[in-house]
């Protein structure tokens, strides 16, 4: 998934299809810029992936840059420390912006929209604001001094096949494949769906190339035994792909 979100069209599909519409509709996606890098200090030991993009939004006549900090959470279980992790990651990113001269304390810090993209089989139940982890709730005279940072959650597994079908984008097709990975028949149906989406795309050759490379890595993680090197196009090699899916063990794997 990290590879897919290195392309601006997939970031746009994520925002338009799965983020709050009142936010997405303010964004000028032609201004998307990739700022991904290693901003995180080694406070946490677990493996994670993140991508950072900036995009211009216009609100009440004012245009400004907003950073999309997207954390890809592919653990099989819910991480209840996520609010703490996000606070750390956002603080490290702000520190990076100050150190490289993107902004200064006097100019102020740019707004950030933290997003957690989760594809585990268990539904996400962790708190979404670090303030909600402060328990018992502090008295009123202390509440103003408590930390607040909320992230927006995209929990792939909570979307039904019908809901994903209403979003005919390659990214929703990827979500369908990840949801169906425990079932070979469902996986084949999801692949057929994403092929149809690609064929309807005005930029089908480019999207086909991107999704094919992603899917080859994904099938290898699911345990595909056959050699996938000859798979170069989902649109042209559907029969070869079907043979690979037929022999994938019936299990769920995480995608990186």
PDB file of C-alpha atoms in Angstrom:
ATOM      1  CA  UNK A   1       0.000   0.000   0.000  1.00  0.00           C
ATOM      2  CA  UNK A   2       2.885   2.352   0.719  1.00  0.00           C
ATOM      3  CA  UNK A   3       3.883   2.065  -2.938  1.00  0.00           C
ATOM      4  CA  UNK A   4       0.387   2.910  -4.146  1.00  0.00           C
ATOM      5  CA  UNK A   5       0.177   6.028  -1.971  1.00  0.00           C
ATOM      6  CA  UNK A   6       3.378   7.339  -3.497  1.00  0.00           C
ATOM      7  CA  UNK A   7       1.235   8.223  -6.545  1.00  0.00           C
ATOM      8  CA  UNK A   8      -0.917  11.382  -6.348  1.00  0.00           C
ATOM      9  CA  UNK A   9      -3.953   9.804  -8.017  1.00  0.00           C
ATOM     10  CA  UNK A  10      -4.206   7.201  -5.263  1.00  0.00           C
ATOM     11  CA  UNK A  11      -3.912   9.866  -2.559  1.00  0.00           C
ATOM     12  CA  UNK A  12      -6.730  11.723  -4.312  1.00  0.00           C
ATOM     13  CA  UNK A  13      -8.815   8.528  -4.412  1.00  0.00           C
ATOM     14  CA  UNK A  14      -8.227   8.023  -0.693  1.00  0.00           C
ATOM     15  CA  UNK A  15      -9.338  11.543   0.148  1.00  0.00           C
ATOM     16  CA  UNK A  16     -12.293  11.728  -2.244  1.00  0.00           C
ATOM     17  CA  UNK A  17     -13.557   8.233  -1.485  1.00  0.00           C
ATOM     18  CA  UNK A  18     -12.867   7.740   2.213  1.00  0.00           C
ATOM     19  CA  UNK A  19     -12.104  11.074   3.940  1.00  0.00           C
ATOM     20  CA  UNK A  20     -14.797  13.474   5.184  1.00  0.00           C
ATOM     21  CA  UNK A  21     -16.309  15.064   2.050  1.00  0.00           C
ATOM     22  CA  UNK A  22     -16.417  18.507   3.660  1.00  0.00           C
ATOM     23  CA  UNK A  23     -12.607  18.346   3.819  1.00  0.00           C
ATOM     24  CA  UNK A  24     -11.883  16.617   0.508  1.00  0.00           C
ATOM     25  CA  UNK A  25     -13.995  19.050  -1.514  1.00  0.00           C
ATOM     26  CA  UNK A  26     -11.803  21.954  -0.368  1.00  0.00           C
ATOM     27  CA  UNK A  27      -8.624  20.384  -1.755  1.00  0.00           C
ATOM     28  CA  UNK A  28      -6.931  21.296  -5.011  1.00  0.00           C
ATOM     29  CA  UNK A  29      -5.476  17.909  -5.917  1.00  0.00           C
ATOM     30  CA  UNK A  30      -3.393  19.379  -8.740  1.00  0.00           C
ATOM     31  CA  UNK A  31      -1.191  20.866  -5.981  1.00  0.00           C
ATOM     32  CA  UNK A  32      -0.363  17.549  -4.286  1.00  0.00           C
ATOM     33  CA  UNK A  33       3.332  17.297  -3.350  1.00  0.00           C
ATOM     34  CA  UNK A  34       5.051  14.270  -1.852  1.00  0.00           C
ATOM     35  CA  UNK A  35       7.088  14.980   1.295  1.00  0.00           C
ATOM     36  CA  UNK A  36       7.624  11.418   2.457  1.00  0.00           C
ATOM     37  CA  UNK A  37      10.807  10.785   4.388  1.00  0.00           C
ATOM     38  CA  UNK A  38      12.207   9.471   7.634  1.00  0.00           C
ATOM     39  CA  UNK A  39      10.874  11.899  10.231  1.00  0.00           C
ATOM     40  CA  UNK A  40      10.406   9.518  13.124  1.00  0.00           C
ATOM     41  CA  UNK A  41      12.801   9.053  16.027  1.00  0.00           C
ATOM     42  CA  UNK A  42      13.172   5.450  17.275  1.00  0.00           C
ATOM     43  CA  UNK A  43      10.741   5.738  20.187  1.00  0.00           C
ATOM     44  CA  UNK A  44       8.627   2.794  19.068  1.00  0.00           C
ATOM     45  CA  UNK A  45      10.038  -0.588  18.077  1.00  0.00           C
ATOM     46  CA  UNK A  46       7.255  -1.841  15.821  1.00  0.00           C
ATOM     47  CA  UNK A  47       7.480  -1.613  12.050  1.00  0.00           C
ATOM     48  CA  UNK A  48       5.236   0.945  10.403  1.00  0.00           C
ATOM     49  CA  UNK A  49       5.022   2.861   7.172  1.00  0.00           C
ATOM     50  CA  UNK A  50       3.997   6.450   6.604  1.00  0.00           C
ATOM     51  CA  UNK A  51       3.577   8.825   3.696  1.00  0.00           C
ATOM     52  CA  UNK A  52       3.290  12.610   3.805  1.00  0.00           C
ATOM     53  CA  UNK A  53       1.724  14.836   1.156  1.00  0.00           C
ATOM     54  CA  UNK A  54       0.856  18.505   1.083  1.00  0.00           C
ATOM     55  CA  UNK A  55      -2.150  19.914  -0.726  1.00  0.00           C
ATOM     56  CA  UNK A  56      -3.622  23.389  -1.038  1.00  0.00           C
ATOM     57  CA  UNK A  57      -7.087  24.034   0.347  1.00  0.00           C
ATOM     58  CA  UNK A  58      -9.208  27.128  -0.076  1.00  0.00           C
ATOM     59  CA  UNK A  59     -11.483  28.130   2.782  1.00  0.00           C
ATOM     60  CA  UNK A  60     -13.459  31.371   2.929  1.00  0.00           C
ATOM     61  CA  UNK A  61     -11.276  32.912   0.240  1.00  0.00           C
ATOM     62  CA  UNK A  62      -7.999  31.938   1.914  1.00  0.00           C
ATOM     63  CA  UNK A  63      -5.687  29.393   0.257  1.00  0.00           C
ATOM     64  CA  UNK A  64      -3.199  27.570   2.436  1.00  0.00           C
ATOM     65  CA  UNK A  65      -1.155  24.379   2.465  1.00  0.00           C
ATOM     66  CA  UNK A  66      -2.242  21.389   4.542  1.00  0.00           C
ATOM     67  CA  UNK A  67      -0.084  18.336   5.222  1.00  0.00           C
ATOM     68  CA  UNK A  68      -1.640  14.877   5.005  1.00  0.00           C
ATOM     69  CA  UNK A  69       0.220  12.590   7.408  1.00  0.00           C
ATOM     70  CA  UNK A  70      -0.905   9.063   6.472  1.00  0.00           C
ATOM     71  CA  UNK A  71       0.134   6.228   8.782  1.00  0.00           C
ATOM     72  CA  UNK A  72      -0.279   2.739   7.311  1.00  0.00           C
ATOM     73  CA  UNK A  73      -1.228   0.399  10.132  1.00  0.00           C
ATOM     74  CA  UNK A  74      -0.991  -3.248   9.029  1.00  0.00           C
ATOM     75  CA  UNK A  75      -0.790  -5.052  12.349  1.00  0.00           C
ATOM     76  CA  UNK A  76      -3.306  -7.855  12.800  1.00  0.00           C
ATOM     77  CA  UNK A  77      -4.475  -6.466  16.146  1.00  0.00           C
ATOM     78  CA  UNK A  78      -5.598  -3.002  17.169  1.00  0.00           C
ATOM     79  CA  UNK A  79      -2.875  -0.802  18.666  1.00  0.00           C
ATOM     80  CA  UNK A  80      -4.438   1.043  21.569  1.00  0.00           C
ATOM     81  CA  UNK A  81      -1.394   3.297  21.896  1.00  0.00           C
ATOM     82  CA  UNK A  82      -2.109   4.858  18.498  1.00  0.00           C
ATOM     83  CA  UNK A  83      -3.018   8.324  19.897  1.00  0.00           C
ATOM     84  CA  UNK A  84       0.342   8.456  21.684  1.00  0.00           C
ATOM     85  CA  UNK A  85       2.198   7.297  18.582  1.00  0.00           C
ATOM     86  CA  UNK A  86       0.474   9.867  16.373  1.00  0.00           C
ATOM     87  CA  UNK A  87       1.266  12.684  18.779  1.00  0.00           C
ATOM     88  CA  UNK A  88       4.921  11.652  18.660  1.00  0.00           C
ATOM     89  CA  UNK A  89       4.980  11.332  14.869  1.00  0.00           C
ATOM     90  CA  UNK A  90       3.292  14.688  14.272  1.00  0.00           C
ATOM     91  CA  UNK A  91       5.657  16.389  16.731  1.00  0.00           C
ATOM     92  CA  UNK A  92       8.645  14.869  14.912  1.00  0.00           C
ATOM     93  CA  UNK A  93       7.300  16.059  11.567  1.00  0.00           C
ATOM     94  CA  UNK A  94       6.825  19.595  12.868  1.00  0.00           C
ATOM     95  CA  UNK A  95      10.373  19.475  14.224  1.00  0.00           C
ATOM     96  CA  UNK A  96      11.543  18.479  10.734  1.00  0.00           C
ATOM     97  CA  UNK A  97       9.733  21.449   9.152  1.00  0.00           C
ATOM     98  CA  UNK A  98      11.403  23.821  11.608  1.00  0.00           C
ATOM     99  CA  UNK A  99      14.870  22.344  11.187  1.00  0.00           C
ATOM    100  CA  UNK A 100      14.815  22.419   7.371  1.00  0.00           C
ATOM    101  CA  UNK A 101      13.514  25.991   7.291  1.00  0.00           C
ATOM    102  CA  UNK A 102      10.105  25.221   5.798  1.00  0.00           C
ATOM    103  CA  UNK A 103       8.667  27.401   8.543  1.00  0.00           C
ATOM    104  CA  UNK A 104       9.743  29.182  11.715  1.00  0.00           C
ATOM    105  CA  UNK A 105       8.138  29.585  15.142  1.00  0.00           C
ATOM    106  CA  UNK A 106       7.216  33.162  14.255  1.00  0.00           C
ATOM    107  CA  UNK A 107       5.565  32.134  10.971  1.00  0.00           C
ATOM    108  CA  UNK A 108       3.645  29.369  12.697  1.00  0.00           C
ATOM    109  CA  UNK A 109       3.111  25.680  12.033  1.00  0.00           C
ATOM    110  CA  UNK A 110       1.023  24.500   9.063  1.00  0.00           C
ATOM    111  CA  UNK A 111      -2.118  22.449   9.715  1.00  0.00           C
ATOM    112  CA  UNK A 112      -1.827  18.659   9.562  1.00  0.00           C
ATOM    113  CA  UNK A 113      -4.506  16.061   8.912  1.00  0.00           C
ATOM    114  CA  UNK A 114      -3.339  12.791  10.542  1.00  0.00           C
ATOM    115  CA  UNK A 115      -4.863   9.718   8.890  1.00  0.00           C
ATOM    116  CA  UNK A 116      -4.578   6.096  10.015  1.00  0.00           C
ATOM    117  CA  UNK A 117      -5.179   3.548   7.263  1.00  0.00           C
ATOM    118  CA  UNK A 118      -5.849   0.154   8.874  1.00  0.00           C
ATOM    119  CA  UNK A 119      -6.446  -3.198   7.149  1.00  0.00           C
ATOM    120  CA  UNK A 120      -6.546  -5.688  10.034  1.00  0.00           C
ATOM    121  CA  UNK A 121      -9.359  -8.234  10.309  1.00  0.00           C
ATOM    122  CA  UNK A 122     -10.338  -7.027  13.786  1.00  0.00           C
ATOM    123  CA  UNK A 123     -12.384  -3.826  13.814  1.00  0.00           C
ATOM    124  CA  UNK A 124     -10.571  -0.762  15.111  1.00  0.00           C
ATOM    125  CA  UNK A 125     -11.508   0.142  18.697  1.00  0.00           C
ATOM    126  CA  UNK A 126      -8.612   2.319  19.856  1.00  0.00           C
ATOM    127  CA  UNK A 127      -9.257   5.900  20.964  1.00  0.00           C
ATOM    128  CA  UNK A 128      -8.955   8.470  18.198  1.00  0.00           C
ATOM    129  CA  UNK A 129      -7.971  11.439  20.373  1.00  0.00           C
ATOM    130  CA  UNK A 130      -5.221  11.276  22.983  1.00  0.00           C
ATOM    131  CA  UNK A 131      -7.407  13.347  25.305  1.00  0.00           C
ATOM    132  CA  UNK A 132      -9.800  10.389  25.528  1.00  0.00           C
ATOM    133  CA  UNK A 133      -6.971   8.276  26.989  1.00  0.00           C
ATOM    134  CA  UNK A 134      -6.740  10.588  30.012  1.00  0.00           C
ATOM    135  CA  UNK A 135      -8.850   8.760  32.580  1.00  0.00           C
ATOM    136  CA  UNK A 136     -10.606   9.516  34.765  1.00  0.00           C
ATOM    137  CA  UNK A 137     -11.497  12.753  33.015  1.00  0.00           C
ATOM    138  CA  UNK A 138      -9.694  15.587  34.784  1.00  0.00           C
ATOM    139  CA  UNK A 139     -11.634  18.343  36.529  1.00  0.00           C
ATOM    140  CA  UNK A 140     -12.595  21.371  34.500  1.00  0.00           C
ATOM    141  CA  UNK A 141      -9.723  23.518  35.763  1.00  0.00           C
ATOM    142  CA  UNK A 142      -7.200  20.949  34.384  1.00  0.00           C
ATOM    143  CA  UNK A 143      -8.894  20.061  31.096  1.00  0.00           C
ATOM    144  CA  UNK A 144      -7.409  23.006  29.213  1.00  0.00           C
ATOM    145  CA  UNK A 145      -3.918  21.701  30.015  1.00  0.00           C
ATOM    146  CA  UNK A 146      -4.447  18.210  28.634  1.00  0.00           C
ATOM    147  CA  UNK A 147      -3.138  17.213  25.175  1.00  0.00           C
ATOM    148  CA  UNK A 148      -5.493  17.014  22.207  1.00  0.00           C
ATOM    149  CA  UNK A 149      -4.701  15.352  18.884  1.00  0.00           C
ATOM    150  CA  UNK A 150      -7.308  13.508  16.840  1.00  0.00           C
ATOM    151  CA  UNK A 151      -6.578  11.351  13.814  1.00  0.00           C
ATOM    152  CA  UNK A 152      -8.978  10.343  11.057  1.00  0.00           C
ATOM    153  CA  UNK A 153      -9.417   6.571  10.734  1.00  0.00           C
ATOM    154  CA  UNK A 154      -9.906   4.623   7.500  1.00  0.00           C
ATOM    155  CA  UNK A 155     -10.705   1.084   8.642  1.00  0.00           C
ATOM    156  CA  UNK A 156     -10.828  -0.891   5.397  1.00  0.00           C
ATOM    157  CA  UNK A 157     -12.649  -3.844   6.917  1.00  0.00           C
ATOM    158  CA  UNK A 158     -15.678  -1.852   8.004  1.00  0.00           C
ATOM    159  CA  UNK A 159     -16.672  -1.119   4.410  1.00  0.00           C
ATOM    160  CA  UNK A 160     -19.077  -3.619   2.889  1.00  0.00           C
ATOM    161  CA  UNK A 161     -18.670  -4.883  -0.669  1.00  0.00           C
ATOM    162  CA  UNK A 162     -21.687  -2.772  -1.595  1.00  0.00           C
ATOM    163  CA  UNK A 163     -20.123   0.379  -0.144  1.00  0.00           C
ATOM    164  CA  UNK A 164     -16.845  -0.258  -1.954  1.00  0.00           C
ATOM    165  CA  UNK A 165     -18.822  -0.866  -5.142  1.00  0.00           C
ATOM    166  CA  UNK A 166     -20.132   2.694  -4.916  1.00  0.00           C
ATOM    167  CA  UNK A 167     -16.525   3.889  -5.133  1.00  0.00           C
ATOM    168  CA  UNK A 168     -15.362   2.633  -8.560  1.00  0.00           C
ATOM    169  CA  UNK A 169     -11.707   3.557  -8.142  1.00  0.00           C
ATOM    170  CA  UNK A 170      -8.552   1.430  -8.249  1.00  0.00           C
ATOM    171  CA  UNK A 171      -7.990   2.132  -4.539  1.00  0.00           C
ATOM    172  CA  UNK A 172     -11.418   0.792  -3.579  1.00  0.00           C
ATOM    173  CA  UNK A 173     -10.554  -2.243  -5.704  1.00  0.00           C
ATOM    174  CA  UNK A 174      -7.385  -2.699  -3.654  1.00  0.00           C
ATOM    175  CA  UNK A 175      -9.455  -2.521  -0.466  1.00  0.00           C
ATOM    176  CA  UNK A 176     -11.749  -5.221  -1.884  1.00  0.00           C
ATOM    177  CA  UNK A 177      -8.776  -7.493  -2.616  1.00  0.00           C
ATOM    178  CA  UNK A 178      -7.368  -7.040   0.884  1.00  0.00           C
ATOM    179  CA  UNK A 179     -10.765  -7.769   2.452  1.00  0.00           C
ATOM    180  CA  UNK A 180     -11.167 -10.944   0.369  1.00  0.00           C
ATOM    181  CA  UNK A 181      -7.707 -12.406   0.904  1.00  0.00           C
ATOM    182  CA  UNK A 182      -8.983 -15.121   3.265  1.00  0.00           C
ATOM    183  CA  UNK A 183     -11.185 -16.580   0.539  1.00  0.00           C
ATOM    184  CA  UNK A 184      -9.904 -17.636  -2.887  1.00  0.00           C
ATOM    185  CA  UNK A 185     -13.291 -17.263  -4.586  1.00  0.00           C
ATOM    186  CA  UNK A 186     -13.808 -13.811  -3.093  1.00  0.00           C
ATOM    187  CA  UNK A 187     -10.261 -12.876  -4.042  1.00  0.00           C
ATOM    188  CA  UNK A 188     -10.881 -13.841  -7.669  1.00  0.00           C
ATOM    189  CA  UNK A 189     -14.080 -11.778  -7.716  1.00  0.00           C
ATOM    190  CA  UNK A 190     -12.247  -8.803  -6.238  1.00  0.00           C
ATOM    191  CA  UNK A 191      -9.495  -9.111  -8.847  1.00  0.00           C
ATOM    192  CA  UNK A 192     -12.100  -9.282 -11.622  1.00  0.00           C
ATOM    193  CA  UNK A 193     -13.650  -6.100 -10.219  1.00  0.00           C
ATOM    194  CA  UNK A 194     -10.383  -4.176 -10.160  1.00  0.00           C
ATOM    195  CA  UNK A 195      -9.594  -5.306 -13.715  1.00  0.00           C
ATOM    196  CA  UNK A 196     -12.936  -3.857 -14.842  1.00  0.00           C
ATOM    197  CA  UNK A 197     -12.148  -0.606 -13.019  1.00  0.00           C
ATOM    198  CA  UNK A 198      -8.746  -0.401 -14.722  1.00  0.00           C
ATOM    199  CA  UNK A 199     -10.245  -1.068 -18.150  1.00  0.00           C
ATOM    200  CA  UNK A 200     -12.653   1.836 -17.640  1.00  0.00           C
ATOM    201  CA  UNK A 201      -9.869   4.206 -16.591  1.00  0.00           C
ATOM    202  CA  UNK A 202      -8.799   6.912 -19.067  1.00  0.00           C
ATOM    203  CA  UNK A 203      -5.207   6.206 -18.018  1.00  0.00           C
ATOM    204  CA  UNK A 204      -5.570   2.434 -18.071  1.00  0.00           C
ATOM    205  CA  UNK A 205      -1.998   1.534 -19.107  1.00  0.00           C
ATOM    206  CA  UNK A 206      -0.420   3.497 -16.250  1.00  0.00           C
ATOM    207  CA  UNK A 207      -2.911   2.264 -13.639  1.00  0.00           C
ATOM    208  CA  UNK A 208      -2.604  -1.304 -14.907  1.00  0.00           C
ATOM    209  CA  UNK A 209       1.168  -1.155 -14.484  1.00  0.00           C
ATOM    210  CA  UNK A 210       0.952   0.254 -10.950  1.00  0.00           C
ATOM    211  CA  UNK A 211      -1.710  -2.193  -9.741  1.00  0.00           C
ATOM    212  CA  UNK A 212      -0.032  -5.186 -11.393  1.00  0.00           C
ATOM    213  CA  UNK A 213       3.230  -4.521  -9.567  1.00  0.00           C
ATOM    214  CA  UNK A 214       1.369  -4.100  -6.288  1.00  0.00           C
ATOM    215  CA  UNK A 215      -0.709  -7.247  -6.770  1.00  0.00           C
ATOM    216  CA  UNK A 216       2.326  -9.407  -7.575  1.00  0.00           C
ATOM    217  CA  UNK A 217       3.908  -8.443  -4.255  1.00  0.00           C
ATOM    218  CA  UNK A 218       0.615  -8.977  -2.464  1.00  0.00           C
ATOM    219  CA  UNK A 219       0.048 -12.471  -3.907  1.00  0.00           C
ATOM    220  CA  UNK A 220       3.571 -13.458  -2.955  1.00  0.00           C
ATOM    221  CA  UNK A 221       2.794 -12.482   0.632  1.00  0.00           C
ATOM    222  CA  UNK A 222      -0.363 -14.571   0.493  1.00  0.00           C
ATOM    223  CA  UNK A 223       1.760 -17.577  -0.457  1.00  0.00           C
ATOM    224  CA  UNK A 224       1.450 -17.834  -4.240  1.00  0.00           C
ATOM    225  CA  UNK A 225       3.719 -20.696  -5.310  1.00  0.00           C
ATOM    226  CA  UNK A 226       3.909 -20.067  -9.027  1.00  0.00           C
ATOM    227  CA  UNK A 227       6.423 -17.732 -10.619  1.00  0.00           C
ATOM    228  CA  UNK A 228       4.753 -14.351 -11.078  1.00  0.00           C
ATOM    229  CA  UNK A 229       7.574 -12.795 -13.092  1.00  0.00           C
ATOM    230  CA  UNK A 230       5.671 -13.271 -16.333  1.00  0.00           C
ATOM    231  CA  UNK A 231       2.617 -11.442 -15.008  1.00  0.00           C
ATOM    232  CA  UNK A 232       2.976  -7.989 -16.545  1.00  0.00           C
ATOM    233  CA  UNK A 233      -0.630  -6.831 -17.012  1.00  0.00           C
ATOM    234  CA  UNK A 234      -3.858  -7.594 -15.163  1.00  0.00           C
ATOM    235  CA  UNK A 235      -5.825  -6.748 -18.281  1.00  0.00           C
ATOM    236  CA  UNK A 236      -3.854  -9.087 -20.547  1.00  0.00           C
ATOM    237  CA  UNK A 237      -2.827 -11.888 -18.174  1.00  0.00           C
ATOM    238  CA  UNK A 238      -6.114 -12.658 -16.388  1.00  0.00           C
ATOM    239  CA  UNK A 239      -5.873 -16.404 -17.043  1.00  0.00           C
ATOM    240  CA  UNK A 240      -2.368 -16.614 -15.607  1.00  0.00           C
ATOM    241  CA  UNK A 241      -3.525 -14.652 -12.574  1.00  0.00           C
ATOM    242  CA  UNK A 242      -6.499 -16.957 -12.046  1.00  0.00           C
ATOM    243  CA  UNK A 243      -4.150 -19.960 -11.979  1.00  0.00           C
ATOM    244  CA  UNK A 244      -2.011 -18.290  -9.305  1.00  0.00           C
ATOM    245  CA  UNK A 245      -5.044 -17.472  -7.154  1.00  0.00           C
ATOM    246  CA  UNK A 246      -6.277 -21.083  -7.411  1.00  0.00           C
ATOM    247  CA  UNK A 247      -3.236 -22.356  -5.533  1.00  0.00           C
ATOM    248  CA  UNK A 248      -2.929 -19.674  -2.859  1.00  0.00           C
ATOM    249  CA  UNK A 249      -3.319 -21.079   0.666  1.00  0.00           C
ATOM    250  CA  UNK A 250      -6.581 -20.005   2.301  1.00  0.00           C
ATOM    251  CA  UNK A 251      -5.220 -17.540   4.816  1.00  0.00           C
ATOM    252  CA  UNK A 252      -4.980 -13.819   5.446  1.00  0.00           C
ATOM    253  CA  UNK A 253      -1.679 -11.969   5.279  1.00  0.00           C
ATOM    254  CA  UNK A 254      -0.767  -8.375   5.967  1.00  0.00           C
ATOM    255  CA  UNK A 255       0.152  -6.059   3.147  1.00  0.00           C
ATOM    256  CA  UNK A 256       3.031  -3.644   3.283  1.00  0.00           C
TER     257      UNK A 256
END
